[in-house]
mmCIF file of C-alpha atoms in Angstrom:
data_model
loop_
_atom_site.group_PDB
_atom_site.id
_atom_site.type_symbol
_atom_site.label_atom_id
_atom_site.label_comp_id
_atom_site.label_asym_id
_atom_site.label_seq_id
_atom_site.Cartn_x
_atom_site.Cartn_y
_atom_site.Cartn_z
ATOM 1 C CA MET A 23 2.859 -7.641 11.771
ATOM 2 C CA PRO A 24 0.273 -6.433 12.806
ATOM 3 C CA ASN A 25 0.034 -3.714 10.342
ATOM 4 C CA ILE A 26 -2.412 -0.838 11.673
ATOM 5 C CA THR A 27 -4.041 1.801 10.055
ATOM 6 C CA VAL A 28 -5.472 4.551 12.433
ATOM 7 C CA GLU A 29 -8.341 7.029 10.673
ATOM 8 C CA ILE A 30 -9.130 9.479 13.260
ATOM 9 C CA LEU A 31 -10.699 12.849 12.381
ATOM 10 C CA ARG A 32 -7.943 16.087 12.017
ATOM 11 C CA GLY A 33 -7.080 17.520 15.140
ATOM 12 C CA ARG A 34 -5.256 15.066 17.179
ATOM 13 C CA THR A 35 -1.819 16.604 18.677
ATOM 14 C CA VAL A 36 1.781 14.767 18.314
ATOM 15 C CA GLU A 37 1.866 13.911 21.951
ATOM 16 C CA GLN A 38 -1.792 12.200 21.630
ATOM 17 C CA ARG A 39 -0.466 10.236 18.902
ATOM 18 C CA ARG A 40 2.585 9.140 20.210
ATOM 19 C CA ALA A 41 0.695 8.061 23.526
ATOM 20 C CA PHE A 42 -1.809 6.269 21.586
ATOM 21 C CA VAL A 43 1.195 4.604 19.312
ATOM 22 C CA GLU A 44 2.928 3.426 22.866
ATOM 23 C CA ALA A 45 -0.195 1.864 24.336
ATOM 24 C CA VAL A 46 -1.238 -0.062 20.990
ATOM 25 C CA THR A 47 1.756 -1.358 20.571
ATOM 26 C CA GLU A 48 2.332 -2.278 23.960
ATOM 27 C CA ALA A 49 -1.204 -4.193 23.521
ATOM 28 C CA ALA A 50 0.102 -6.061 20.624
ATOM 29 C CA VAL A 51 3.063 -7.108 22.421
ATOM 30 C CA VAL A 52 1.031 -8.164 25.613
ATOM 31 C CA HIS A 53 -2.141 -9.389 23.834
ATOM 32 C CA LEU A 54 -0.973 -10.670 20.487
ATOM 33 C CA GLY A 55 2.376 -11.647 21.149
ATOM 34 C CA ALA A 56 3.555 -9.239 18.642
ATOM 35 C CA THR A 57 7.326 -7.644 18.790
ATOM 36 C CA PRO A 58 7.439 -4.239 18.915
ATOM 37 C CA GLU A 59 9.558 -3.732 15.868
ATOM 38 C CA ARG A 60 7.122 -5.662 13.712
ATOM 39 C CA THR A 61 4.354 -3.721 14.850
ATOM 40 C CA ARG A 62 3.413 -0.680 12.398
ATOM 41 C CA ILE A 63 0.991 1.845 13.233
ATOM 42 C CA ARG A 64 -0.467 4.344 10.338
ATOM 43 C CA PHE A 65 -2.328 7.144 10.950
ATOM 44 C CA LEU A 66 -4.831 8.420 8.533
ATOM 45 C CA GLU A 67 -5.969 11.933 9.067
ATOM 46 C CA VAL A 68 -9.628 12.815 8.216
ATOM 47 C CA GLY A 69 -10.444 16.348 7.170
ATOM 48 C CA GLU A 70 -13.700 18.875 6.326
ATOM 49 C CA ASN A 71 -16.622 16.777 4.162
ATOM 50 C CA GLU A 72 -14.401 13.817 4.318
ATOM 51 C CA VAL A 73 -16.505 11.274 6.061
ATOM 52 C CA ALA A 74 -20.275 10.886 6.564
ATOM 53 C CA VAL A 75 -22.352 9.057 8.721
ATOM 54 C CA GLY A 76 -26.107 8.388 8.256
ATOM 55 C CA GLY A 77 -25.664 10.518 5.146
ATOM 56 C CA VAL A 78 -24.199 13.575 7.334
ATOM 57 C CA PHE A 79 -20.681 14.759 7.200
ATOM 58 C CA VAL A 80 -18.877 14.633 10.603
ATOM 59 C CA GLN A 81 -16.246 17.135 10.675
ATOM 60 C CA PRO A 82 -13.337 18.046 12.870
ATOM 61 C CA PRO A 83 -13.620 20.367 15.661
ATOM 62 C CA ASP A 84 -11.277 22.812 14.079
ATOM 63 C CA ALA A 85 -13.263 22.763 10.952
ATOM 64 C CA SER A 86 -13.972 26.485 9.294
ATOM 65 C CA MET B 14 -21.458 -1.333 8.862
ATOM 66 C CA PRO B 15 -21.148 -0.987 6.193
ATOM 67 C CA ASN B 16 -18.071 0.928 6.093
ATOM 68 C CA ILE B 17 -17.478 2.452 2.626
ATOM 69 C CA THR B 18 -13.989 3.862 1.171
ATOM 70 C CA VAL B 19 -14.526 6.184 -1.766
ATOM 71 C CA GLU B 20 -11.394 7.211 -3.689
ATOM 72 C CA ILE B 21 -12.047 9.846 -5.919
ATOM 73 C CA LEU B 22 -9.797 12.440 -8.382
ATOM 74 C CA ARG B 23 -9.760 15.676 -6.666
ATOM 75 C CA GLY B 24 -12.086 18.441 -7.682
ATOM 76 C CA ARG B 25 -15.608 17.613 -6.537
ATOM 77 C CA THR B 26 -17.516 20.215 -5.041
ATOM 78 C CA VAL B 27 -19.115 19.632 -0.988
ATOM 79 C CA GLU B 28 -22.461 19.421 -2.764
ATOM 80 C CA GLN B 29 -21.637 16.762 -5.156
ATOM 81 C CA ARG B 30 -20.180 14.601 -2.442
ATOM 82 C CA ARG B 31 -23.007 15.334 -0.080
ATOM 83 C CA ALA B 32 -25.966 14.150 -2.836
ATOM 84 C CA PHE B 33 -23.575 11.338 -3.441
ATOM 85 C CA VAL B 34 -23.435 10.370 0.117
ATOM 86 C CA GLU B 35 -26.905 10.899 0.285
ATOM 87 C CA ALA B 36 -27.847 8.561 -2.385
ATOM 88 C CA VAL B 37 -25.601 5.664 -1.457
ATOM 89 C CA THR B 38 -26.302 5.765 2.383
ATOM 90 C CA GLU B 39 -30.152 5.059 0.920
ATOM 91 C CA ALA B 40 -28.822 2.611 -1.611
ATOM 92 C CA ALA B 41 -27.455 0.840 1.737
ATOM 93 C CA VAL B 42 -30.537 0.939 3.503
ATOM 94 C CA VAL B 43 -32.660 0.327 0.378
ATOM 95 C CA HIS B 44 -30.747 -3.077 -0.883
ATOM 96 C CA LEU B 45 -28.201 -4.217 2.390
ATOM 97 C CA GLY B 46 -30.887 -3.553 4.786
ATOM 98 C CA ALA B 47 -28.552 -1.371 6.922
ATOM 99 C CA THR B 48 -29.472 1.218 9.344
ATOM 100 C CA PRO B 49 -28.533 5.007 8.392
ATOM 101 C CA GLU B 50 -26.547 5.739 11.472
ATOM 102 C CA ARG B 51 -24.085 2.724 11.236
ATOM 103 C CA THR B 52 -23.644 3.600 7.435
ATOM 104 C CA ARG B 53 -20.200 5.073 7.396
ATOM 105 C CA ILE B 54 -18.910 6.791 3.910
ATOM 106 C CA ARG B 55 -15.233 8.290 3.912
ATOM 107 C CA PHE B 56 -13.649 9.956 0.746
ATOM 108 C CA LEU B 57 -9.836 9.593 0.250
ATOM 109 C CA GLU B 58 -8.987 12.615 -2.485
ATOM 110 C CA VAL B 59 -6.457 11.604 -5.197
ATOM 111 C CA GLY B 60 -4.158 14.404 -6.192
ATOM 112 C CA GLU B 61 -1.587 14.929 -9.170
ATOM 113 C CA ASN B 62 0.889 11.998 -9.939
ATOM 114 C CA GLU B 63 -0.771 9.857 -7.132
ATOM 115 C CA VAL B 64 -2.709 7.165 -9.405
ATOM 116 C CA ALA B 65 -1.698 5.399 -12.258
ATOM 117 C CA VAL B 66 -3.823 3.232 -14.901
ATOM 118 C CA GLY B 67 -1.921 1.225 -17.547
ATOM 119 C CA GLY B 68 1.428 2.667 -16.409
ATOM 120 C CA VAL B 69 0.479 6.246 -16.922
ATOM 121 C CA PHE B 70 -0.693 8.611 -14.089
ATOM 122 C CA VAL B 71 -4.113 9.697 -14.578
ATOM 123 C CA GLN B 72 -4.315 13.534 -13.634
ATOM 124 C CA PRO B 73 -7.376 15.346 -11.749
ATOM 125 C CA PRO B 74 -8.976 18.020 -13.773
ATOM 126 C CA ASP B 75 -7.629 20.969 -12.152
ATOM 127 C CA ALA B 76 -3.898 19.684 -12.368
ATOM 128 C CA SER B 77 -1.328 22.414 -12.986
ATOM 129 C CA MET C 25 -12.074 6.384 -10.213
ATOM 130 C CA PRO C 26 -13.941 6.229 -8.261
ATOM 131 C CA ASN C 27 -12.765 3.213 -6.381
ATOM 132 C CA ILE C 28 -15.306 2.151 -3.904
ATOM 133 C CA THR C 29 -14.572 -0.527 -0.971
ATOM 134 C CA VAL C 30 -17.586 -1.672 0.838
ATOM 135 C CA GLU C 31 -17.011 -3.595 4.239
ATOM 136 C CA ILE C 32 -20.054 -5.178 4.886
ATOM 137 C CA LEU C 33 -21.166 -8.169 7.211
ATOM 138 C CA ARG C 34 -21.317 -11.649 6.195
ATOM 139 C CA GLY C 35 -24.904 -12.752 4.733
ATOM 140 C CA ARG C 36 -25.855 -10.518 2.226
ATOM 141 C CA THR C 37 -27.442 -12.266 -1.102
ATOM 142 C CA VAL C 38 -25.870 -11.776 -4.453
ATOM 143 C CA GLU C 39 -28.669 -10.262 -5.577
ATOM 144 C CA GLN C 40 -28.867 -7.777 -2.750
ATOM 145 C CA ARG C 41 -24.904 -6.954 -3.737
ATOM 146 C CA ARG C 42 -26.066 -6.529 -7.488
ATOM 147 C CA ALA C 43 -28.684 -4.458 -6.744
ATOM 148 C CA PHE C 44 -26.273 -2.122 -4.401
ATOM 149 C CA VAL C 45 -23.570 -2.215 -7.212
ATOM 150 C CA GLU C 46 -26.021 -0.695 -9.645
ATOM 151 C CA ALA C 47 -27.140 1.459 -7.412
ATOM 152 C CA VAL C 48 -23.959 3.229 -6.248
ATOM 153 C CA THR C 49 -22.766 3.108 -9.955
ATOM 154 C CA GLU C 50 -25.605 5.315 -10.962
ATOM 155 C CA ALA C 51 -25.092 7.563 -8.221
ATOM 156 C CA ALA C 52 -21.237 8.119 -9.070
ATOM 157 C CA VAL C 53 -22.219 8.891 -12.744
ATOM 158 C CA VAL C 54 -24.988 11.001 -11.428
ATOM 159 C CA HIS C 55 -23.714 12.974 -8.605
ATOM 160 C CA LEU C 56 -19.848 12.831 -9.405
ATOM 161 C CA GLY C 57 -19.746 12.661 -13.195
ATOM 162 C CA ALA C 58 -17.855 9.320 -13.043
ATOM 163 C CA THR C 59 -18.300 6.965 -16.343
ATOM 164 C CA PRO C 60 -19.693 3.542 -15.482
ATOM 165 C CA GLU C 61 -16.802 1.675 -17.071
ATOM 166 C CA ARG C 62 -14.331 3.544 -14.589
ATOM 167 C CA THR C 63 -16.412 3.153 -11.787
ATOM 168 C CA ARG C 64 -15.407 -0.125 -9.419
ATOM 169 C CA ILE C 65 -16.854 -1.166 -6.449
ATOM 170 C CA ARG C 66 -15.133 -4.181 -4.293
ATOM 171 C CA PHE C 67 -16.947 -5.735 -1.475
ATOM 172 C CA LEU C 68 -14.723 -6.945 1.916
ATOM 173 C CA GLU C 69 -16.949 -9.141 3.771
ATOM 174 C CA VAL C 70 -16.472 -9.379 7.607
ATOM 175 C CA GLY C 71 -16.893 -12.790 9.592
ATOM 176 C CA GLU C 72 -17.325 -13.615 13.109
ATOM 177 C CA ASN C 73 -15.058 -11.879 15.523
ATOM 178 C CA GLU C 74 -13.595 -9.775 13.187
ATOM 179 C CA VAL C 75 -15.160 -6.402 13.709
ATOM 180 C CA ALA C 76 -15.825 -4.590 17.234
ATOM 181 C CA VAL C 77 -17.338 -1.462 18.197
ATOM 182 C CA GLY C 78 -17.277 0.104 21.617
ATOM 183 C CA GLY C 79 -14.917 -3.044 22.378
ATOM 184 C CA VAL C 80 -17.397 -5.470 21.590
ATOM 185 C CA PHE C 81 -17.656 -7.829 18.836
ATOM 186 C CA VAL C 82 -20.428 -7.308 16.301
ATOM 187 C CA GLN C 83 -21.233 -10.442 14.884
ATOM 188 C CA PRO C 84 -23.001 -11.585 11.108
ATOM 189 C CA PRO C 85 -26.744 -12.606 11.664
ATOM 190 C CA ASP C 86 -25.841 -15.965 10.719
ATOM 191 C CA ALA C 87 -22.832 -16.482 13.494
ATOM 192 C CA SER C 88 -22.698 -19.627 15.167
ATOM 193 C CA MET D 16 -7.202 -5.725 -11.533
ATOM 194 C CA PRO D 17 -4.882 -6.012 -10.296
ATOM 195 C CA ASN D 18 -5.578 -2.820 -7.847
ATOM 196 C CA ILE D 19 -2.520 -1.807 -5.927
ATOM 197 C CA THR D 20 -1.950 0.757 -3.243
ATOM 198 C CA VAL D 21 1.541 1.966 -2.252
ATOM 199 C CA GLU D 22 1.888 3.516 0.922
ATOM 200 C CA ILE D 23 5.327 5.724 1.000
ATOM 201 C CA LEU D 24 7.213 8.421 3.228
ATOM 202 C CA ARG D 25 6.869 11.767 1.603
ATOM 203 C CA GLY D 26 9.561 12.728 -0.617
ATOM 204 C CA ARG D 27 10.000 10.805 -3.940
ATOM 205 C CA THR D 28 10.096 12.965 -6.822
ATOM 206 C CA VAL D 29 7.661 12.355 -9.724
ATOM 207 C CA GLU D 30 10.261 10.764 -11.982
ATOM 208 C CA GLN D 31 10.771 8.273 -9.237
ATOM 209 C CA ARG D 32 7.441 7.529 -9.123
ATOM 210 C CA ARG D 33 6.763 7.199 -13.076
ATOM 211 C CA ALA D 34 9.810 4.643 -13.170
ATOM 212 C CA PHE D 35 8.050 2.683 -10.358
ATOM 213 C CA VAL D 36 4.834 2.749 -11.952
ATOM 214 C CA GLU D 37 6.268 1.486 -15.287
ATOM 215 C CA ALA D 38 8.090 -1.434 -13.479
ATOM 216 C CA VAL D 39 5.304 -2.565 -11.333
ATOM 217 C CA THR D 40 2.770 -2.321 -14.356
ATOM 218 C CA GLU D 41 5.572 -4.758 -16.360
ATOM 219 C CA ALA D 42 5.639 -7.107 -13.439
ATOM 220 C CA ALA D 43 2.004 -7.307 -13.300
ATOM 221 C CA VAL D 44 2.003 -8.108 -16.918
ATOM 222 C CA VAL D 45 4.749 -10.688 -16.992
ATOM 223 C CA HIS D 46 4.084 -12.279 -13.868
ATOM 224 C CA LEU D 47 0.239 -12.107 -12.914
ATOM 225 C CA GLY D 48 -0.851 -12.089 -16.520
ATOM 226 C CA ALA D 49 -2.702 -9.117 -16.010
ATOM 227 C CA THR D 50 -3.324 -6.534 -18.774
ATOM 228 C CA PRO D 51 -1.660 -3.041 -18.179
ATOM 229 C CA GLU D 52 -5.089 -1.203 -18.788
ATOM 230 C CA ARG D 53 -6.500 -3.026 -15.890
ATOM 231 C CA THR D 54 -3.629 -2.535 -13.644
ATOM 232 C CA ARG D 55 -4.376 0.318 -11.338
ATOM 233 C CA ILE D 56 -1.601 1.796 -8.659
ATOM 234 C CA ARG D 57 -2.315 4.106 -5.979
ATOM 235 C CA PHE D 58 0.336 6.160 -4.137
ATOM 236 C CA LEU D 59 -0.917 7.289 -0.442
ATOM 237 C CA GLU D 60 2.237 9.595 0.621
ATOM 238 C CA VAL D 61 2.999 9.280 4.281
ATOM 239 C CA GLY D 62 4.111 12.355 6.280
ATOM 240 C CA GLU D 63 5.374 13.730 9.853
ATOM 241 C CA ASN D 64 4.233 11.766 12.815
ATOM 242 C CA GLU D 65 1.863 9.661 10.569
ATOM 243 C CA VAL D 66 3.593 6.148 10.909
ATOM 244 C CA ALA D 67 5.203 4.542 14.094
ATOM 245 C CA VAL D 68 7.532 1.124 13.933
ATOM 246 C CA GLY D 69 8.078 -0.249 17.627
ATOM 247 C CA GLY D 70 6.283 2.544 18.987
ATOM 248 C CA VAL D 71 8.332 5.263 17.546
ATOM 249 C CA PHE D 72 7.306 7.769 14.255
ATOM 250 C CA VAL D 73 9.314 7.012 11.332
ATOM 251 C CA GLN D 74 9.715 10.630 10.009
ATOM 252 C CA PRO D 75 10.272 11.536 6.555
ATOM 253 C CA PRO D 76 13.893 12.559 5.350
ATOM 254 C CA ASP D 77 12.452 16.360 4.635
ATOM 255 C CA ALA D 78 10.916 16.291 8.170
ATOM 256 C CA SER D 79 11.184 19.950 9.564
ATOM 257 C CA MET E 13 8.050 1.408 4.103
ATOM 258 C CA PRO E 14 6.830 0.926 1.384
ATOM 259 C CA ASN E 15 3.896 -0.763 2.287
ATOM 260 C CA ILE E 16 2.165 -2.172 -0.646
ATOM 261 C CA THR E 17 -1.399 -4.032 -0.731
ATOM 262 C CA VAL E 18 -2.088 -5.746 -4.420
ATOM 263 C CA GLU E 19 -5.925 -6.546 -4.521
ATOM 264 C CA ILE E 20 -6.236 -9.255 -7.516
ATOM 265 C CA LEU E 21 -8.579 -11.898 -8.711
ATOM 266 C CA ARG E 22 -8.565 -15.265 -6.929
ATOM 267 C CA GLY E 23 -6.399 -17.889 -9.048
ATOM 268 C CA ARG E 24 -3.065 -17.003 -9.193
ATOM 269 C CA THR E 25 -0.473 -19.337 -8.098
ATOM 270 C CA VAL E 26 2.113 -19.120 -5.302
ATOM 271 C CA GLU E 27 5.108 -19.031 -8.000
ATOM 272 C CA GLN E 28 3.184 -16.304 -9.980
ATOM 273 C CA ARG E 29 2.961 -14.489 -6.438
ATOM 274 C CA ARG E 30 6.266 -15.191 -5.753
ATOM 275 C CA ALA E 31 7.754 -14.158 -8.834
ATOM 276 C CA PHE E 32 5.746 -10.898 -9.012
ATOM 277 C CA VAL E 33 6.822 -10.278 -5.355
ATOM 278 C CA GLU E 34 10.576 -10.526 -6.127
ATOM 279 C CA ALA E 35 10.164 -8.086 -9.044
ATOM 280 C CA VAL E 36 8.228 -5.325 -7.004
ATOM 281 C CA THR E 37 10.697 -5.766 -4.493
ATOM 282 C CA GLU E 38 13.312 -5.212 -6.464
ATOM 283 C CA ALA E 39 11.914 -1.913 -8.348
ATOM 284 C CA ALA E 40 11.439 -0.316 -5.115
ATOM 285 C CA VAL E 41 14.726 -0.736 -4.541
ATOM 286 C CA VAL E 42 16.152 0.522 -7.536
ATOM 287 C CA HIS E 43 13.389 3.313 -8.398
ATOM 288 C CA LEU E 44 12.276 4.084 -4.779
ATOM 289 C CA GLY E 45 15.258 3.665 -2.674
ATOM 290 C CA ALA E 46 13.820 1.439 -0.486
ATOM 291 C CA THR E 47 15.515 -1.704 1.409
ATOM 292 C CA PRO E 48 14.434 -4.836 0.910
ATOM 293 C CA GLU E 49 13.697 -5.708 4.719
ATOM 294 C CA ARG E 50 11.397 -2.501 4.811
ATOM 295 C CA THR E 51 9.186 -3.198 1.790
ATOM 296 C CA ARG E 52 6.155 -5.309 2.826
ATOM 297 C CA ILE E 53 3.983 -6.603 -0.064
ATOM 298 C CA ARG E 54 0.409 -7.867 0.869
ATOM 299 C CA PHE E 55 -2.211 -9.606 -1.075
ATOM 300 C CA LEU E 56 -5.777 -9.200 -1.194
ATOM 301 C CA GLU E 57 -7.517 -11.866 -2.778
ATOM 302 C CA VAL E 58 -10.862 -11.379 -4.833
ATOM 303 C CA GLY E 59 -13.378 -13.905 -5.012
ATOM 304 C CA GLU E 60 -16.835 -14.327 -6.967
ATOM 305 C CA ASN E 61 -19.437 -11.447 -6.682
ATOM 306 C CA GLU E 62 -16.793 -9.301 -4.575
ATOM 307 C CA VAL E 63 -15.951 -6.636 -7.138
ATOM 308 C CA ALA E 64 -18.125 -5.024 -9.897
ATOM 309 C CA VAL E 65 -16.903 -2.445 -12.739
ATOM 310 C CA GLY E 66 -19.473 -0.682 -14.402
ATOM 311 C CA GLY E 67 -22.119 -2.245 -12.216
ATOM 312 C CA VAL E 68 -21.086 -5.574 -13.201
ATOM 313 C CA PHE E 69 -19.384 -8.298 -11.329
ATOM 314 C CA VAL E 70 -16.006 -9.335 -12.747
ATOM 315 C CA GLN E 71 -15.475 -13.049 -11.724
ATOM 316 C CA PRO E 72 -12.215 -14.825 -11.147
ATOM 317 C CA PRO E 73 -11.119 -17.372 -13.966
ATOM 318 C CA ASP E 74 -12.330 -20.578 -11.618
ATOM 319 C CA ALA E 75 -15.531 -19.061 -10.969
ATOM 320 C CA SER E 76 -18.566 -21.410 -10.807
ATOM 321 C CA MET F 19 -14.026 7.909 14.640
ATOM 322 C CA PRO F 20 -11.176 6.311 15.268
ATOM 323 C CA ASN F 21 -11.768 3.604 12.441
ATOM 324 C CA ILE F 22 -8.879 1.073 13.047
ATOM 325 C CA THR F 23 -8.116 -1.596 10.868
ATOM 326 C CA VAL F 24 -5.705 -4.392 12.165
ATOM 327 C CA GLU F 25 -4.057 -6.631 9.908
ATOM 328 C CA ILE F 26 -2.227 -9.814 11.425
ATOM 329 C CA LEU F 27 -0.958 -13.473 10.771
ATOM 330 C CA ARG F 28 -3.590 -16.072 11.078
ATOM 331 C CA GLY F 29 -3.929 -18.079 14.269
ATOM 332 C CA ARG F 30 -5.077 -15.338 17.561
ATOM 333 C CA THR F 31 -7.467 -16.740 19.430
ATOM 334 C CA VAL F 32 -10.713 -15.071 20.244
ATOM 335 C CA GLU F 33 -9.317 -14.392 23.694
ATOM 336 C CA GLN F 34 -6.108 -12.565 22.307
ATOM 337 C CA ARG F 35 -8.212 -10.518 19.723
ATOM 338 C CA ARG F 36 -10.866 -9.502 22.629
ATOM 339 C CA ALA F 37 -8.253 -8.552 24.842
ATOM 340 C CA PHE F 38 -6.408 -6.524 22.180
ATOM 341 C CA VAL F 39 -9.848 -4.748 21.226
ATOM 342 C CA GLU F 40 -10.762 -3.712 24.799
ATOM 343 C CA ALA F 41 -7.035 -2.527 25.248
ATOM 344 C CA VAL F 42 -7.053 -0.685 22.267
ATOM 345 C CA THR F 43 -10.135 0.841 22.607
ATOM 346 C CA GLU F 44 -9.538 2.169 26.099
ATOM 347 C CA ALA F 45 -6.138 3.624 24.585
ATOM 348 C CA ALA F 46 -8.402 5.587 21.854
ATOM 349 C CA VAL F 47 -10.593 6.813 24.932
ATOM 350 C CA VAL F 48 -7.650 7.833 27.486
ATOM 351 C CA HIS F 49 -5.345 9.108 24.901
ATOM 352 C CA LEU F 50 -7.281 10.501 21.784
ATOM 353 C CA GLY F 51 -10.261 11.562 23.460
ATOM 354 C CA ALA F 52 -12.698 9.067 21.664
ATOM 355 C CA THR F 53 -15.944 7.746 22.635
ATOM 356 C CA PRO F 54 -16.304 3.906 22.959
ATOM 357 C CA GLU F 55 -19.211 3.729 20.519
ATOM 358 C CA ARG F 56 -17.697 5.567 18.193
ATOM 359 C CA THR F 57 -14.469 3.397 18.165
ATOM 360 C CA ARG F 58 -14.467 0.717 15.560
ATOM 361 C CA ILE F 59 -11.791 -2.239 15.187
ATOM 362 C CA ARG F 60 -11.809 -4.314 12.064
ATOM 363 C CA PHE F 61 -9.291 -7.622 11.825
ATOM 364 C CA LEU F 62 -7.999 -8.524 8.383
ATOM 365 C CA GLU F 63 -6.471 -11.984 8.673
ATOM 366 C CA VAL F 64 -3.292 -12.682 6.807
ATOM 367 C CA GLY F 65 -3.160 -16.458 5.628
ATOM 368 C CA GLU F 66 -0.366 -18.109 3.683
ATOM 369 C CA ASN F 67 1.830 -16.784 0.966
ATOM 370 C CA GLU F 68 -0.347 -13.406 1.263
ATOM 371 C CA VAL F 69 2.432 -11.249 2.769
ATOM 372 C CA ALA F 70 5.713 -10.941 2.018
ATOM 373 C CA VAL F 71 8.854 -8.785 3.661
ATOM 374 C CA GLY F 72 12.201 -8.153 1.705
ATOM 375 C CA GLY F 73 10.968 -10.423 -1.317
ATOM 376 C CA VAL F 74 10.286 -13.560 1.077
ATOM 377 C CA PHE F 75 6.593 -15.020 2.276
ATOM 378 C CA VAL F 76 5.920 -14.562 5.754
ATOM 379 C CA GLN F 77 3.961 -17.649 6.954
ATOM 380 C CA PRO F 78 1.468 -17.748 9.769
ATOM 381 C CA PRO F 79 2.612 -20.563 12.402
ATOM 382 C CA ASP F 80 -0.113 -23.033 11.297
ATOM 383 C CA ALA F 81 1.266 -22.941 7.615
ATOM 384 C CA SER F 82 1.346 -26.674 6.275
#
């Protein structure tokens, strides 16, 4: 632990994800006393017509 | 809140999802006192050989 | 299916939940063509200092 | 119940999944007193650049 | 991986859980080619008025 | 979005959580281009005999 799941709209680059993973892993070590090798981060991408807020679908920037 | 995740077998149309999203958002407002803009609904589609009940895979209607 | 998970702030009554469950089950039948006995709804209650939006904790109404 | 979600790296065959589903369903019956028809197992496949441990992405064996 | 989440009704003993964890870890090794130390199993207990099937709450055996 | 779920062993203080939430929200803004008010972070605490790795339960530091 910690085991972290990140739901994000489709469209981020691998570099953006990598930078985010490194920052969150460091935050877990610094603020939660976790060890890097026990810190797991999993991305769940959200595509078109998959998430709605206020009854209306929120579309990824690259949606057709 | 509420934050709602809906796992469904692949194959529903966008119109079916939209109608469901509108009905569930209204139910959250009416019965849980939620506000529409704080009510989030996320669909997670399930494809072939991804869900089993009683040890046997349940296939989406359009499975090959 | 559908398998539905509902994260809500602690504090709703059983009656509120029951009314919401009935409305969402009906919506699944009407809009998604689901059968009632295959429609599963699970509540996950969120307590104090468990959810943050914009970097700030959102507290349940009955928080100390 | 039980409702079981299995996150695995992309790449297992349907036969591997089926064998695993049968073994886990049996374990639920034998050790948790569950009934087969109430035991639900859902696979969530993880692809490239979707899961990181220790700040580094863990790639599926068939990653490009 | 695999990362496994098990939702079960409240009420199983630690011994039942332990036996189930051992059986599922072995099944992951035998059928999915996983390594024990990478196989993570997390229980999420479900209490009273927290899960409904067919619009009706399913209560744990020890429910008041 | 992003919608982030953090499973951690029971026992962190509110201050530790708050510092972590602030760091992760900032990381989402800086690296993923998210807006703070759309960045949601939810903690799921894990107690005794609730998570196992390699077939053995991992206990929180304050476990009896």
